[in-house]
GROMACS .gro file of C-alpha atoms in nm:
model
  143
    1MET     CA    1   0.000   0.000   0.000
    2TYR     CA    2   0.281   0.241   0.090
    3ASN     CA    3   0.463   0.180  -0.241
    4LYS     CA    4   0.150   0.249  -0.440
    5THR     CA    5   0.090   0.574  -0.256
    6ALA     CA    6   0.454   0.680  -0.293
    7SER     CA    7   0.443   0.595  -0.662
    8GLN     CA    8   0.123   0.792  -0.707
    9GLN     CA    9   0.276   1.091  -0.528
   10TYR     CA   10   0.587   1.071  -0.747
   11HIS     CA   11   0.382   1.067  -1.066
   12GLN     CA   12   0.161   1.350  -0.942
   13THR     CA   13   0.466   1.560  -0.855
   14GLN     CA   14   0.627   1.477  -1.189
   15PHE     CA   15   0.310   1.576  -1.373
   16THR     CA   16   0.261   1.905  -1.189
   17THR     CA   17   0.622   2.014  -1.235
   18ILE     CA   18   0.657   1.917  -1.600
   19ASP     CA   19   0.713   2.199  -1.843
   20ARG     CA   20   0.445   2.289  -2.094
   21GLY     CA   21   0.641   2.164  -2.395
   22ARG     CA   22   0.701   1.823  -2.245
   23LEU     CA   23   0.337   1.800  -2.145
   24LEU     CA   24   0.237   1.881  -2.502
   25MET     CA   25   0.463   1.603  -2.632
   26MET     CA   26   0.313   1.360  -2.383
   27MET     CA   27  -0.031   1.450  -2.518
   28PHE     CA   28   0.076   1.398  -2.881
   29ASP     CA   29   0.246   1.069  -2.794
   30GLY     CA   30  -0.053   0.954  -2.594
   31ALA     CA   31  -0.299   1.038  -2.871
   32LEU     CA   32  -0.089   0.855  -3.132
   33ASN     CA   33  -0.047   0.556  -2.902
   34PHE     CA   34  -0.420   0.538  -2.833
   35LEU     CA   35  -0.500   0.571  -3.204
   36LYS     CA   36  -0.270   0.279  -3.284
   37HIS     CA   37  -0.430   0.067  -3.012
   38SER     CA   38  -0.772   0.160  -3.145
   39ARG     CA   39  -0.673   0.064  -3.498
   40ASP     CA   40  -0.537  -0.268  -3.365
   41GLY     CA   41  -0.869  -0.326  -3.190
   42ILE     CA   42  -1.066  -0.293  -3.510
   43ALA     CA   43  -0.816  -0.516  -3.692
   44LYS     CA   44  -0.878  -0.786  -3.428
   45ASN     CA   45  -1.252  -0.720  -3.438
   46ASP     CA   46  -1.232  -0.617  -3.072
   47LYS     CA   47  -1.489  -0.339  -3.068
   48ALA     CA   48  -1.440  -0.270  -2.698
   49GLN     CA   49  -1.068  -0.204  -2.746
   50PHE     CA   50  -1.139   0.002  -3.057
   51SER     CA   51  -1.393   0.223  -2.879
   52ARG     CA   52  -1.197   0.255  -2.552
   53PHE     CA   53  -0.878   0.378  -2.716
   54LEU     CA   54  -1.060   0.586  -2.976
   55SER     CA   55  -1.236   0.769  -2.694
   56LYS     CA   56  -0.906   0.840  -2.518
   57ALA     CA   57  -0.748   0.974  -2.837
   58HIS     CA   58  -1.057   1.187  -2.901
   59ALA     CA   59  -1.030   1.336  -2.551
   60ILE     CA   60  -0.664   1.428  -2.598
   61ILE     CA   61  -0.720   1.588  -2.938
   62THR     CA   62  -1.015   1.780  -2.792
   63GLU     CA   63  -0.787   1.908  -2.517
   64LEU     CA   64  -0.517   2.005  -2.771
   65ASN     CA   65  -0.783   2.198  -2.959
   66ASN     CA   66  -0.918   2.365  -2.644
   67THR     CA   67  -0.574   2.488  -2.536
   68LEU     CA   68  -0.485   2.670  -2.858
   69ASP     CA   69  -0.377   3.027  -2.793
   70PHE     CA   70  -0.507   3.234  -3.083
   71GLU     CA   71  -0.345   3.556  -2.958
   72LYS     CA   72   0.007   3.414  -2.953
   73GLY     CA   73  -0.042   3.148  -3.219
   74GLY     CA   74  -0.210   3.358  -3.486
   75ASP     CA   75  -0.248   3.181  -3.819
   76ILE     CA   76  -0.075   2.866  -3.695
   77ALA     CA   77  -0.331   2.830  -3.417
   78LYS     CA   78  -0.613   2.877  -3.668
   79GLU     CA   79  -0.468   2.608  -3.896
   80LEU     CA   80  -0.417   2.373  -3.603
   81GLU     CA   81  -0.779   2.430  -3.500
   82ARG     CA   82  -0.893   2.328  -3.849
   83LEU     CA   83  -0.675   2.018  -3.839
   84TYR     CA   84  -0.795   1.920  -3.492
   85ASP     CA   85  -1.155   1.968  -3.607
   86PHE     CA   86  -1.080   1.745  -3.907
   87MET     CA   87  -0.935   1.480  -3.674
   88LEU     CA   88  -1.225   1.497  -3.431
   89HIS     CA   89  -1.476   1.466  -3.713
   90HIS     CA   90  -1.289   1.165  -3.854
   91LEU     CA   91  -1.274   0.998  -3.513
   92THR     CA   92  -1.647   1.050  -3.465
   93GLN     CA   93  -1.711   0.897  -3.807
   94ALA     CA   94  -1.471   0.610  -3.729
   95ASN     CA   95  -1.661   0.538  -3.410
   96LEU     CA   96  -1.996   0.536  -3.590
   97THR     CA   97  -1.880   0.319  -3.880
   98LYS     CA   98  -1.603   0.120  -3.705
   99ASP     CA   99  -1.375   0.228  -3.989
  100GLY     CA  100  -1.003   0.180  -3.922
  101LYS     CA  101  -0.913   0.382  -4.232
  102LYS     CA  102  -1.047   0.696  -4.068
  103VAL     CA  103  -0.823   0.628  -3.770
  104ASP     CA  104  -0.529   0.587  -4.009
  105ASP     CA  105  -0.618   0.923  -4.165
  106VAL     CA  106  -0.596   1.089  -3.824
  107ILE     CA  107  -0.262   0.921  -3.751
  108ARG     CA  108  -0.134   1.041  -4.089
  109VAL     CA  109  -0.232   1.402  -4.009
  110LEU     CA  110  -0.131   1.408  -3.642
  111THR     CA  111   0.212   1.248  -3.686
  112PRO     CA  112   0.384   1.536  -3.873
  113ILE     CA  113   0.241   1.788  -3.626
  114ALA     CA  114   0.379   1.587  -3.334
  115GLU     CA  115   0.715   1.547  -3.509
  116ALA     CA  116   0.736   1.921  -3.575
  117PHE     CA  117   0.670   2.001  -3.209
  118ARG     CA  118   0.920   1.735  -3.099
  119GLU     CA  119   1.189   1.886  -3.323
  120ILE     CA  120   1.114   2.239  -3.206
  121LEU     CA  121   1.129   2.136  -2.841
  122SER     CA  122   1.455   1.946  -2.891
  123LYS     CA  123   1.615   2.261  -3.034
  124GLY     CA  124   1.495   2.468  -2.742
  125ASP     CA  125   1.361   2.748  -2.956
  126VAL     CA  126   1.049   2.792  -3.160
  127ASN     CA  127   1.096   2.832  -3.533
  128PHE     CA  128   0.750   2.943  -3.639
  129ASP     CA  129   0.834   2.917  -4.010
  130GLU     CA  130   0.924   2.553  -3.963
  131LEU     CA  131   0.614   2.488  -3.756
  132GLU     CA  132   0.395   2.662  -4.011
  133ALA     CA  133   0.545   2.449  -4.289
  134GLN     CA  134   0.470   2.131  -4.093
  135VAL     CA  135   0.115   2.244  -4.021
  136LYS     CA  136   0.062   2.319  -4.391
  137SER     CA  137   0.200   1.975  -4.476
  138ALA     CA  138  -0.042   1.816  -4.231
  139LYS     CA  139  -0.324   2.019  -4.383
  140LYS     CA  140  -0.240   1.877  -4.727
  141GLN     CA  141  -0.253   1.529  -4.576
  142ALA     CA  142  -0.600   1.604  -4.449
  143GLU     CA  143  -0.728   1.709  -4.792
   0.00000   0.00000   0.00000
């Protein structure tokens, strides 16, 4: 019992002290991981797994969308909002039709966005031109 409580306290402390960039990467990684598990669920005809992980990915993408800062982010934030809306719509459709291809479409769009943020965070500075190029590339994937 003590170890579980200590472990929970450690994770809570780690979560509350994590910087915003790392938290963002955890969200991207979590969403992609859940999407892959969801896709695997539909491939195995395990509708419970498909729905459970799809719901988790949907919640993360919703949160990413809700935390966009339009004042600081400008056009990039607007483009990300459109992409997140695209993803959320596709996930809703995937859930209704149990269509793994729609999940793959979301993975295909979310991956370059996550990679762009990962690269930016690894450099320690934000190159908005690079981020904008990645967002535009993701937008083309969504079309």
